[in-house]
């Protein structure tokens, strides 16, 4: 299965229009976003969900832009919090322009998101609420991640809560936004919500797995970043409950600061089957996502959503 053609050129034109500013630095960051290309996952999900519900692409443009603005604003803030040098192989905005410009540009994107939502019909107030609740959940997920690392209170339930807040809620939002706009039947809304929940977890689990199991050339950034921030991802959680758990916890607590720490955890994860178990869990979540879509009528758009979920296990960056 493959994705049907999507109007991503129209999306990028609208994104540029929304981010237009008389301030050069904001324009530059906005242009970086508009010209970034890549998967455009969240806009693609918006268009596919809209089509799967029988809606038109024209109804989805502003929803796609709004979802991308929320995502991009969170990334600008996230890069600063993580002190990241690169994202997708390019220098991060705060390294280029400084902390103030990066943070305020992220806030500018959020303000433009509010303007877009204000133009929606009053009858779809639940859509505005959904964007607000998603923004809150992203903030809570990011802060919870730092809290868990600070206290060393690692658990699977907390990990799932963190990754849903960091990533999952935005994927959920992208697929339920068209349903809220179209006031779709409740069973279709809940089907998309469940798809977004499972796919969102699978997506972030794959990101976390790649952070430890991939290489810098493929990933576009140094590997082991989560370990260096004291973050216990799915394969590391499996190691913590294994025979070398005490050693892995020590590496986490010292933020993988000693030479060879990251490689040691990679070796343990490979030899003890943590990588394989992580891939199996990603595949399980992806299939649950596909199963959730059975409530929607068969269509190329539904097949496109299914394809995205099923391909998650093979994603390399």
PDB file of C-alpha atoms in Angstrom, residues 2-308:
ATOM      1  CA  UNK A   2       1.123   3.568  -0.642  1.00  0.00           C
ATOM      2  CA  UNK A   3      -0.220   7.029   0.036  1.00  0.00           C
ATOM      3  CA  UNK A   4      -2.544   8.614  -2.527  1.00  0.00           C
ATOM      4  CA  UNK A   5      -1.339  11.982  -3.890  1.00  0.00           C
ATOM      5  CA  UNK A   6      -1.918  14.729  -1.323  1.00  0.00           C
ATOM      6  CA  UNK A   7      -2.076  18.535  -1.836  1.00  0.00           C
ATOM      7  CA  UNK A   8       1.087  19.265   0.139  1.00  0.00           C
ATOM      8  CA  UNK A   9       2.091  22.096  -2.236  1.00  0.00           C
ATOM      9  CA  UNK A  10      -1.165  23.862  -1.363  1.00  0.00           C
ATOM     10  CA  UNK A  11      -0.446  23.193   2.290  1.00  0.00           C
ATOM     11  CA  UNK A  12       3.013  24.766   2.083  1.00  0.00           C
ATOM     12  CA  UNK A  13       1.667  27.812   0.232  1.00  0.00           C
ATOM     13  CA  UNK A  14      -0.940  28.313   2.945  1.00  0.00           C
ATOM     14  CA  UNK A  15       1.681  27.784   5.642  1.00  0.00           C
ATOM     15  CA  UNK A  16       3.862  30.527   4.147  1.00  0.00           C
ATOM     16  CA  UNK A  17       0.874  32.837   3.969  1.00  0.00           C
ATOM     17  CA  UNK A  18      -0.040  32.264   7.615  1.00  0.00           C
ATOM     18  CA  UNK A  19       3.545  32.745   8.853  1.00  0.00           C
ATOM     19  CA  UNK A  20       4.186  35.954   6.928  1.00  0.00           C
ATOM     20  CA  UNK A  21       5.799  38.604   9.151  1.00  0.00           C
ATOM     21  CA  UNK A  22       7.472  41.986   8.766  1.00  0.00           C
ATOM     22  CA  UNK A  23      10.214  40.767  11.129  1.00  0.00           C
ATOM     23  CA  UNK A  24      13.036  39.164   9.168  1.00  0.00           C
ATOM     24  CA  UNK A  25      14.108  36.555  11.740  1.00  0.00           C
ATOM     25  CA  UNK A  26      10.533  35.285  12.114  1.00  0.00           C
ATOM     26  CA  UNK A  27      10.248  35.173   8.333  1.00  0.00           C
ATOM     27  CA  UNK A  28      13.464  33.145   8.103  1.00  0.00           C
ATOM     28  CA  UNK A  29      12.325  30.604  10.685  1.00  0.00           C
ATOM     29  CA  UNK A  30       8.923  30.444   8.998  1.00  0.00           C
ATOM     30  CA  UNK A  31      10.542  29.876   5.609  1.00  0.00           C
ATOM     31  CA  UNK A  32      12.701  27.116   7.087  1.00  0.00           C
ATOM     32  CA  UNK A  33       9.510  25.444   8.242  1.00  0.00           C
ATOM     33  CA  UNK A  34       7.675  25.928   4.951  1.00  0.00           C
ATOM     34  CA  UNK A  35      10.576  24.658   2.856  1.00  0.00           C
ATOM     35  CA  UNK A  36      11.579  21.817   5.161  1.00  0.00           C
ATOM     36  CA  UNK A  37       9.826  19.191   3.061  1.00  0.00           C
ATOM     37  CA  UNK A  38      10.170  15.719   4.553  1.00  0.00           C
ATOM     38  CA  UNK A  39       7.289  13.416   5.419  1.00  0.00           C
ATOM     39  CA  UNK A  40       4.823  16.151   6.473  1.00  0.00           C
ATOM     40  CA  UNK A  41       3.243  13.444   8.582  1.00  0.00           C
ATOM     41  CA  UNK A  42       0.681  15.486  10.487  1.00  0.00           C
ATOM     42  CA  UNK A  43      -0.654  17.422   7.479  1.00  0.00           C
ATOM     43  CA  UNK A  44      -0.814  14.137   5.562  1.00  0.00           C
ATOM     44  CA  UNK A  45      -2.852  12.590   8.363  1.00  0.00           C
ATOM     45  CA  UNK A  46      -5.247  15.545   8.297  1.00  0.00           C
ATOM     46  CA  UNK A  47      -5.832  15.205   4.540  1.00  0.00           C
ATOM     47  CA  UNK A  48      -6.212  11.423   4.690  1.00  0.00           C
ATOM     48  CA  UNK A  49      -8.659  11.563   7.596  1.00  0.00           C
ATOM     49  CA  UNK A  50     -10.663  14.281   5.852  1.00  0.00           C
ATOM     50  CA  UNK A  51     -10.936  12.180   2.690  1.00  0.00           C
ATOM     51  CA  UNK A  52     -11.712   9.006   4.645  1.00  0.00           C
ATOM     52  CA  UNK A  53     -14.720  10.834   6.111  1.00  0.00           C
ATOM     53  CA  UNK A  54     -15.907  12.039   2.711  1.00  0.00           C
ATOM     54  CA  UNK A  55     -14.645  15.613   3.109  1.00  0.00           C
ATOM     55  CA  UNK A  56     -12.746  17.746   0.600  1.00  0.00           C
ATOM     56  CA  UNK A  57      -9.082  18.779   0.575  1.00  0.00           C
ATOM     57  CA  UNK A  58     -10.109  22.460   0.649  1.00  0.00           C
ATOM     58  CA  UNK A  59     -11.717  21.895   4.047  1.00  0.00           C
ATOM     59  CA  UNK A  60      -8.466  20.476   5.388  1.00  0.00           C
ATOM     60  CA  UNK A  61      -5.901  23.146   4.453  1.00  0.00           C
ATOM     61  CA  UNK A  62      -6.236  25.295   7.569  1.00  0.00           C
ATOM     62  CA  UNK A  63      -6.519  22.246   9.820  1.00  0.00           C
ATOM     63  CA  UNK A  64      -3.298  20.873   8.326  1.00  0.00           C
ATOM     64  CA  UNK A  65      -1.522  24.203   8.849  1.00  0.00           C
ATOM     65  CA  UNK A  66      -2.825  24.489  12.414  1.00  0.00           C
ATOM     66  CA  UNK A  67      -1.598  21.003  13.301  1.00  0.00           C
ATOM     67  CA  UNK A  68       1.820  21.725  11.799  1.00  0.00           C
ATOM     68  CA  UNK A  69       2.090  25.045  13.641  1.00  0.00           C
ATOM     69  CA  UNK A  70       1.451  23.368  16.979  1.00  0.00           C
ATOM     70  CA  UNK A  71       3.972  20.655  16.168  1.00  0.00           C
ATOM     71  CA  UNK A  72       6.626  23.108  14.962  1.00  0.00           C
ATOM     72  CA  UNK A  73       6.210  25.436  17.932  1.00  0.00           C
ATOM     73  CA  UNK A  74       6.721  22.487  20.268  1.00  0.00           C
ATOM     74  CA  UNK A  75       9.889  21.498  18.362  1.00  0.00           C
ATOM     75  CA  UNK A  76      11.359  25.008  18.634  1.00  0.00           C
ATOM     76  CA  UNK A  77      10.840  24.909  22.386  1.00  0.00           C
ATOM     77  CA  UNK A  78      11.930  21.257  22.649  1.00  0.00           C
ATOM     78  CA  UNK A  79      15.255  21.875  20.869  1.00  0.00           C
ATOM     79  CA  UNK A  80      16.042  24.656  23.312  1.00  0.00           C
ATOM     80  CA  UNK A  81      15.152  22.512  26.334  1.00  0.00           C
ATOM     81  CA  UNK A  82      17.267  19.642  25.002  1.00  0.00           C
ATOM     82  CA  UNK A  83      20.128  21.950  24.016  1.00  0.00           C
ATOM     83  CA  UNK A  84      20.042  20.260  20.601  1.00  0.00           C
ATOM     84  CA  UNK A  85      22.533  21.301  17.928  1.00  0.00           C
ATOM     85  CA  UNK A  86      20.731  19.798  14.958  1.00  0.00           C
ATOM     86  CA  UNK A  87      17.326  18.616  13.823  1.00  0.00           C
ATOM     87  CA  UNK A  88      16.981  16.479  10.693  1.00  0.00           C
ATOM     88  CA  UNK A  89      20.622  17.222   9.924  1.00  0.00           C
ATOM     89  CA  UNK A  90      20.177  21.027  10.045  1.00  0.00           C
ATOM     90  CA  UNK A  91      21.270  23.518  12.685  1.00  0.00           C
ATOM     91  CA  UNK A  92      18.490  24.237  15.162  1.00  0.00           C
ATOM     92  CA  UNK A  93      16.855  27.668  15.212  1.00  0.00           C
ATOM     93  CA  UNK A  94      18.115  28.651  18.647  1.00  0.00           C
ATOM     94  CA  UNK A  95      21.700  27.881  17.572  1.00  0.00           C
ATOM     95  CA  UNK A  96      21.258  30.137  14.534  1.00  0.00           C
ATOM     96  CA  UNK A  97      19.281  32.979  16.062  1.00  0.00           C
ATOM     97  CA  UNK A  98      19.533  32.648  19.842  1.00  0.00           C
ATOM     98  CA  UNK A  99      17.159  31.595  22.599  1.00  0.00           C
ATOM     99  CA  UNK A 100      14.862  34.615  22.556  1.00  0.00           C
ATOM    100  CA  UNK A 101      14.229  34.518  18.810  1.00  0.00           C
ATOM    101  CA  UNK A 102      13.572  30.775  18.871  1.00  0.00           C
ATOM    102  CA  UNK A 103      11.142  30.885  21.800  1.00  0.00           C
ATOM    103  CA  UNK A 104       9.282  33.935  20.556  1.00  0.00           C
ATOM    104  CA  UNK A 105       9.028  32.475  17.043  1.00  0.00           C
ATOM    105  CA  UNK A 106       7.457  29.382  18.580  1.00  0.00           C
ATOM    106  CA  UNK A 107       5.022  31.614  20.451  1.00  0.00           C
ATOM    107  CA  UNK A 108       4.330  33.455  17.199  1.00  0.00           C
ATOM    108  CA  UNK A 109       3.320  30.158  15.600  1.00  0.00           C
ATOM    109  CA  UNK A 110       0.974  29.463  18.504  1.00  0.00           C
ATOM    110  CA  UNK A 111      -0.595  32.905  18.109  1.00  0.00           C
ATOM    111  CA  UNK A 112      -1.152  32.272  14.400  1.00  0.00           C
ATOM    112  CA  UNK A 113      -2.739  28.952  15.311  1.00  0.00           C
ATOM    113  CA  UNK A 114      -5.239  30.821  17.499  1.00  0.00           C
ATOM    114  CA  UNK A 115      -6.027  33.163  14.615  1.00  0.00           C
ATOM    115  CA  UNK A 116      -6.711  30.201  12.322  1.00  0.00           C
ATOM    116  CA  UNK A 117      -9.003  28.562  14.868  1.00  0.00           C
ATOM    117  CA  UNK A 118     -10.898  31.817  15.390  1.00  0.00           C
ATOM    118  CA  UNK A 119     -11.977  31.654  11.748  1.00  0.00           C
ATOM    119  CA  UNK A 120     -13.741  28.321  12.152  1.00  0.00           C
ATOM    120  CA  UNK A 121     -17.536  28.114  12.490  1.00  0.00           C
ATOM    121  CA  UNK A 122     -18.807  28.499  16.048  1.00  0.00           C
ATOM    122  CA  UNK A 123     -20.527  25.124  15.714  1.00  0.00           C
ATOM    123  CA  UNK A 124     -17.174  23.328  15.891  1.00  0.00           C
ATOM    124  CA  UNK A 125     -16.077  24.679  19.249  1.00  0.00           C
ATOM    125  CA  UNK A 126     -14.969  21.130  20.271  1.00  0.00           C
ATOM    126  CA  UNK A 127     -12.212  21.467  17.653  1.00  0.00           C
ATOM    127  CA  UNK A 128     -10.789  24.548  19.365  1.00  0.00           C
ATOM    128  CA  UNK A 129     -10.973  22.739  22.681  1.00  0.00           C
ATOM    129  CA  UNK A 130      -9.126  19.760  21.174  1.00  0.00           C
ATOM    130  CA  UNK A 131      -6.236  22.001  20.067  1.00  0.00           C
ATOM    131  CA  UNK A 132      -6.055  23.588  23.518  1.00  0.00           C
ATOM    132  CA  UNK A 133      -6.095  20.238  25.303  1.00  0.00           C
ATOM    133  CA  UNK A 134      -3.421  18.910  22.950  1.00  0.00           C
ATOM    134  CA  UNK A 135      -1.142  21.883  23.656  1.00  0.00           C
ATOM    135  CA  UNK A 136      -1.596  21.310  27.398  1.00  0.00           C
ATOM    136  CA  UNK A 137      -0.815  17.609  27.055  1.00  0.00           C
ATOM    137  CA  UNK A 138       2.372  18.352  25.094  1.00  0.00           C
ATOM    138  CA  UNK A 139       3.600  20.643  27.878  1.00  0.00           C
ATOM    139  CA  UNK A 140       2.737  18.087  30.553  1.00  0.00           C
ATOM    140  CA  UNK A 141       4.472  15.304  28.649  1.00  0.00           C
ATOM    141  CA  UNK A 142       7.676  17.290  28.250  1.00  0.00           C
ATOM    142  CA  UNK A 143       7.793  18.366  31.893  1.00  0.00           C
ATOM    143  CA  UNK A 144       6.906  14.860  33.123  1.00  0.00           C
ATOM    144  CA  UNK A 145       9.826  13.501  31.118  1.00  0.00           C
ATOM    145  CA  UNK A 146      12.250  15.803  32.942  1.00  0.00           C
ATOM    146  CA  UNK A 147      10.577  15.052  36.283  1.00  0.00           C
ATOM    147  CA  UNK A 148      10.957  11.289  35.823  1.00  0.00           C
ATOM    148  CA  UNK A 149      14.621  11.713  34.864  1.00  0.00           C
ATOM    149  CA  UNK A 150      15.228  13.936  37.898  1.00  0.00           C
ATOM    150  CA  UNK A 151      13.633  11.487  40.346  1.00  0.00           C
ATOM    151  CA  UNK A 152      14.727   8.291  38.593  1.00  0.00           C
ATOM    152  CA  UNK A 153      11.169   6.943  38.840  1.00  0.00           C
ATOM    153  CA  UNK A 154      11.095   4.864  35.682  1.00  0.00           C
ATOM    154  CA  UNK A 155       8.062   2.749  34.744  1.00  0.00           C
ATOM    155  CA  UNK A 156       6.287   1.563  31.609  1.00  0.00           C
ATOM    156  CA  UNK A 157       3.058   3.377  32.496  1.00  0.00           C
ATOM    157  CA  UNK A 158       4.892   6.664  32.967  1.00  0.00           C
ATOM    158  CA  UNK A 159       6.815   6.133  29.735  1.00  0.00           C
ATOM    159  CA  UNK A 160       3.580   5.625  27.802  1.00  0.00           C
ATOM    160  CA  UNK A 161       2.139   8.762  29.386  1.00  0.00           C
ATOM    161  CA  UNK A 162       5.228  10.736  28.363  1.00  0.00           C
ATOM    162  CA  UNK A 163       5.338   9.587  24.747  1.00  0.00           C
ATOM    163  CA  UNK A 164       1.626  10.130  24.279  1.00  0.00           C
ATOM    164  CA  UNK A 165       2.101  13.692  25.537  1.00  0.00           C
ATOM    165  CA  UNK A 166       5.233  14.329  23.481  1.00  0.00           C
ATOM    166  CA  UNK A 167       4.003  12.897  20.195  1.00  0.00           C
ATOM    167  CA  UNK A 168       0.865  10.808  20.389  1.00  0.00           C
ATOM    168  CA  UNK A 169      -1.581  13.598  21.162  1.00  0.00           C
ATOM    169  CA  UNK A 170      -0.522  15.533  18.065  1.00  0.00           C
ATOM    170  CA  UNK A 171      -1.072  12.500  15.852  1.00  0.00           C
ATOM    171  CA  UNK A 172      -4.446  11.932  17.518  1.00  0.00           C
ATOM    172  CA  UNK A 173      -5.334  15.571  16.920  1.00  0.00           C
ATOM    173  CA  UNK A 174      -4.378  15.397  13.240  1.00  0.00           C
ATOM    174  CA  UNK A 175      -6.817  12.548  12.569  1.00  0.00           C
ATOM    175  CA  UNK A 176      -9.709  13.647  14.796  1.00  0.00           C
ATOM    176  CA  UNK A 177      -9.648  17.330  13.713  1.00  0.00           C
ATOM    177  CA  UNK A 178     -11.429  16.584  10.396  1.00  0.00           C
ATOM    178  CA  UNK A 179     -14.009  14.478  12.247  1.00  0.00           C
ATOM    179  CA  UNK A 180     -14.695  17.344  14.645  1.00  0.00           C
ATOM    180  CA  UNK A 181     -14.915  19.863  11.809  1.00  0.00           C
ATOM    181  CA  UNK A 182     -17.298  17.669   9.809  1.00  0.00           C
ATOM    182  CA  UNK A 183     -19.210  16.666  12.957  1.00  0.00           C
ATOM    183  CA  UNK A 184     -18.758  13.037  11.948  1.00  0.00           C
ATOM    184  CA  UNK A 185     -20.659  10.213  13.702  1.00  0.00           C
ATOM    185  CA  UNK A 186     -19.268   9.340  17.124  1.00  0.00           C
ATOM    186  CA  UNK A 187     -18.145   5.851  16.069  1.00  0.00           C
ATOM    187  CA  UNK A 188     -16.008   7.321  13.284  1.00  0.00           C
ATOM    188  CA  UNK A 189     -14.554   9.957  15.617  1.00  0.00           C
ATOM    189  CA  UNK A 190     -13.646   7.298  18.175  1.00  0.00           C
ATOM    190  CA  UNK A 191     -12.194   5.031  15.483  1.00  0.00           C
ATOM    191  CA  UNK A 192      -9.862   7.814  14.370  1.00  0.00           C
ATOM    192  CA  UNK A 193      -9.035   8.705  17.960  1.00  0.00           C
ATOM    193  CA  UNK A 194      -8.052   5.095  18.688  1.00  0.00           C
ATOM    194  CA  UNK A 195      -6.042   4.922  15.470  1.00  0.00           C
ATOM    195  CA  UNK A 196      -4.204   8.100  16.451  1.00  0.00           C
ATOM    196  CA  UNK A 197      -3.550   6.809  19.967  1.00  0.00           C
ATOM    197  CA  UNK A 198      -1.995   3.513  18.868  1.00  0.00           C
ATOM    198  CA  UNK A 199      -0.166   4.948  15.869  1.00  0.00           C
ATOM    199  CA  UNK A 200       1.143   7.847  17.952  1.00  0.00           C
ATOM    200  CA  UNK A 201       2.638   5.464  20.516  1.00  0.00           C
ATOM    201  CA  UNK A 202       4.144   3.291  17.778  1.00  0.00           C
ATOM    202  CA  UNK A 203       5.631   6.350  16.083  1.00  0.00           C
ATOM    203  CA  UNK A 204       7.366   7.653  19.223  1.00  0.00           C
ATOM    204  CA  UNK A 205       8.515   4.173  20.236  1.00  0.00           C
ATOM    205  CA  UNK A 206      10.196   3.882  16.850  1.00  0.00           C
ATOM    206  CA  UNK A 207      11.795   7.309  17.292  1.00  0.00           C
ATOM    207  CA  UNK A 208      13.093   6.251  20.704  1.00  0.00           C
ATOM    208  CA  UNK A 209      14.371   2.935  19.365  1.00  0.00           C
ATOM    209  CA  UNK A 210      16.210   4.687  16.535  1.00  0.00           C
ATOM    210  CA  UNK A 211      17.808   7.080  19.023  1.00  0.00           C
ATOM    211  CA  UNK A 212      19.639   4.120  20.529  1.00  0.00           C
ATOM    212  CA  UNK A 213      19.831   1.552  17.724  1.00  0.00           C
ATOM    213  CA  UNK A 214      20.514   3.700  14.637  1.00  0.00           C
ATOM    214  CA  UNK A 215      23.599   5.691  13.591  1.00  0.00           C
ATOM    215  CA  UNK A 216      24.239   9.420  13.308  1.00  0.00           C
ATOM    216  CA  UNK A 217      24.466   9.451   9.510  1.00  0.00           C
ATOM    217  CA  UNK A 218      21.029   7.872   9.142  1.00  0.00           C
ATOM    218  CA  UNK A 219      19.373   9.637  12.063  1.00  0.00           C
ATOM    219  CA  UNK A 220      20.656  13.133  11.315  1.00  0.00           C
ATOM    220  CA  UNK A 221      21.706  13.698  14.929  1.00  0.00           C
ATOM    221  CA  UNK A 222      23.958  11.985  17.515  1.00  0.00           C
ATOM    222  CA  UNK A 223      22.664   8.662  18.841  1.00  0.00           C
ATOM    223  CA  UNK A 224      22.081   8.052  22.530  1.00  0.00           C
ATOM    224  CA  UNK A 225      20.590  11.484  23.158  1.00  0.00           C
ATOM    225  CA  UNK A 226      17.872  10.096  25.404  1.00  0.00           C
ATOM    226  CA  UNK A 227      20.397   8.282  27.599  1.00  0.00           C
ATOM    227  CA  UNK A 228      22.416  11.483  27.921  1.00  0.00           C
ATOM    228  CA  UNK A 229      19.284  13.212  29.233  1.00  0.00           C
ATOM    229  CA  UNK A 230      18.456  10.430  31.672  1.00  0.00           C
ATOM    230  CA  UNK A 231      15.390   9.314  29.699  1.00  0.00           C
ATOM    231  CA  UNK A 232      14.438   5.642  29.929  1.00  0.00           C
ATOM    232  CA  UNK A 233      12.839   4.596  26.640  1.00  0.00           C
ATOM    233  CA  UNK A 234      11.156   1.246  25.925  1.00  0.00           C
ATOM    234  CA  UNK A 235      14.315  -0.856  25.275  1.00  0.00           C
ATOM    235  CA  UNK A 236      16.040   0.714  28.268  1.00  0.00           C
ATOM    236  CA  UNK A 237      13.035  -0.016  30.497  1.00  0.00           C
ATOM    237  CA  UNK A 238      13.311  -3.663  29.449  1.00  0.00           C
ATOM    238  CA  UNK A 239      16.992  -3.647  30.400  1.00  0.00           C
ATOM    239  CA  UNK A 240      16.238  -2.102  33.789  1.00  0.00           C
ATOM    240  CA  UNK A 241      14.176  -5.161  34.684  1.00  0.00           C
ATOM    241  CA  UNK A 242      16.860  -7.561  33.417  1.00  0.00           C
ATOM    242  CA  UNK A 243      20.077  -9.006  34.848  1.00  0.00           C
ATOM    243  CA  UNK A 244      22.104  -5.861  34.124  1.00  0.00           C
ATOM    244  CA  UNK A 245      19.449  -3.459  35.409  1.00  0.00           C
ATOM    245  CA  UNK A 246      21.636  -1.974  38.145  1.00  0.00           C
ATOM    246  CA  UNK A 247      24.383  -1.103  35.663  1.00  0.00           C
ATOM    247  CA  UNK A 248      21.924   0.433  33.193  1.00  0.00           C
ATOM    248  CA  UNK A 249      20.348   2.506  35.971  1.00  0.00           C
ATOM    249  CA  UNK A 250      23.790   3.847  36.916  1.00  0.00           C
ATOM    250  CA  UNK A 251      24.398   4.850  33.291  1.00  0.00           C
ATOM    251  CA  UNK A 252      21.032   6.626  33.216  1.00  0.00           C
ATOM    252  CA  UNK A 253      21.700   8.411  36.500  1.00  0.00           C
ATOM    253  CA  UNK A 254      25.067   9.720  35.300  1.00  0.00           C
ATOM    254  CA  UNK A 255      23.487  10.696  31.950  1.00  0.00           C
ATOM    255  CA  UNK A 256      25.774   8.355  29.977  1.00  0.00           C
ATOM    256  CA  UNK A 257      28.651  10.716  30.797  1.00  0.00           C
ATOM    257  CA  UNK A 258      31.474   8.170  30.713  1.00  0.00           C
ATOM    258  CA  UNK A 259      33.143   6.988  27.489  1.00  0.00           C
ATOM    259  CA  UNK A 260      31.494   3.870  26.137  1.00  0.00           C
ATOM    260  CA  UNK A 261      28.250   4.247  28.110  1.00  0.00           C
ATOM    261  CA  UNK A 262      25.989   4.536  25.091  1.00  0.00           C
ATOM    262  CA  UNK A 263      27.728   1.667  23.303  1.00  0.00           C
ATOM    263  CA  UNK A 264      27.423  -0.509  26.408  1.00  0.00           C
ATOM    264  CA  UNK A 265      23.653  -0.020  26.570  1.00  0.00           C
ATOM    265  CA  UNK A 266      23.364  -0.640  22.813  1.00  0.00           C
ATOM    266  CA  UNK A 267      25.281  -3.908  23.220  1.00  0.00           C
ATOM    267  CA  UNK A 268      23.088  -5.023  26.121  1.00  0.00           C
ATOM    268  CA  UNK A 269      19.906  -4.118  24.261  1.00  0.00           C
ATOM    269  CA  UNK A 270      21.011  -6.180  21.279  1.00  0.00           C
ATOM    270  CA  UNK A 271      22.225  -9.220  23.226  1.00  0.00           C
ATOM    271  CA  UNK A 272      19.260  -9.336  25.620  1.00  0.00           C
ATOM    272  CA  UNK A 273      16.636  -8.931  22.914  1.00  0.00           C
ATOM    273  CA  UNK A 274      15.435  -5.473  23.963  1.00  0.00           C
ATOM    274  CA  UNK A 275      15.665  -4.148  20.417  1.00  0.00           C
ATOM    275  CA  UNK A 276      13.726  -7.103  19.043  1.00  0.00           C
ATOM    276  CA  UNK A 277      11.090  -6.791  21.776  1.00  0.00           C
ATOM    277  CA  UNK A 278      10.731  -3.081  21.021  1.00  0.00           C
ATOM    278  CA  UNK A 279      10.147  -3.786  17.333  1.00  0.00           C
ATOM    279  CA  UNK A 280       7.535  -6.389  18.248  1.00  0.00           C
ATOM    280  CA  UNK A 281       5.689  -3.876  20.437  1.00  0.00           C
ATOM    281  CA  UNK A 282       5.823  -1.238  17.691  1.00  0.00           C
ATOM    282  CA  UNK A 283       4.336  -3.731  15.249  1.00  0.00           C
ATOM    283  CA  UNK A 284       1.617  -4.712  17.737  1.00  0.00           C
ATOM    284  CA  UNK A 285       0.611  -1.079  18.247  1.00  0.00           C
ATOM    285  CA  UNK A 286       0.619  -0.461  14.494  1.00  0.00           C
ATOM    286  CA  UNK A 287      -1.750  -3.366  13.905  1.00  0.00           C
ATOM    287  CA  UNK A 288      -4.079  -2.159  16.656  1.00  0.00           C
ATOM    288  CA  UNK A 289      -4.150   1.202  14.874  1.00  0.00           C
ATOM    289  CA  UNK A 290      -5.153  -0.471  11.611  1.00  0.00           C
ATOM    290  CA  UNK A 291      -7.854  -2.520  13.331  1.00  0.00           C
ATOM    291  CA  UNK A 292      -9.392   0.652  14.752  1.00  0.00           C
ATOM    292  CA  UNK A 293     -10.106   1.937  11.236  1.00  0.00           C
ATOM    293  CA  UNK A 294     -12.594  -0.856  10.506  1.00  0.00           C
ATOM    294  CA  UNK A 295     -15.404   1.540  11.495  1.00  0.00           C
ATOM    295  CA  UNK A 296     -14.597   3.738   8.472  1.00  0.00           C
ATOM    296  CA  UNK A 297     -15.775   2.904   4.947  1.00  0.00           C
ATOM    297  CA  UNK A 298     -13.154   1.316   2.686  1.00  0.00           C
ATOM    298  CA  UNK A 299     -11.384   3.943   0.565  1.00  0.00           C
ATOM    299  CA  UNK A 300      -7.913   4.852  -0.771  1.00  0.00           C
ATOM    300  CA  UNK A 301      -7.639   7.366   2.089  1.00  0.00           C
ATOM    301  CA  UNK A 302      -8.311   4.712   4.723  1.00  0.00           C
ATOM    302  CA  UNK A 303      -5.743   2.488   3.017  1.00  0.00           C
ATOM    303  CA  UNK A 304      -3.301   5.400   3.183  1.00  0.00           C
ATOM    304  CA  UNK A 305      -3.774   5.683   6.948  1.00  0.00           C
ATOM    305  CA  UNK A 306      -3.307   1.939   7.310  1.00  0.00           C
ATOM    306  CA  UNK A 307      -0.154   2.087   5.199  1.00  0.00           C
ATOM    307  CA  UNK A 308       1.408   4.757   7.409  1.00  0.00           C
TER     308      UNK A 308
END
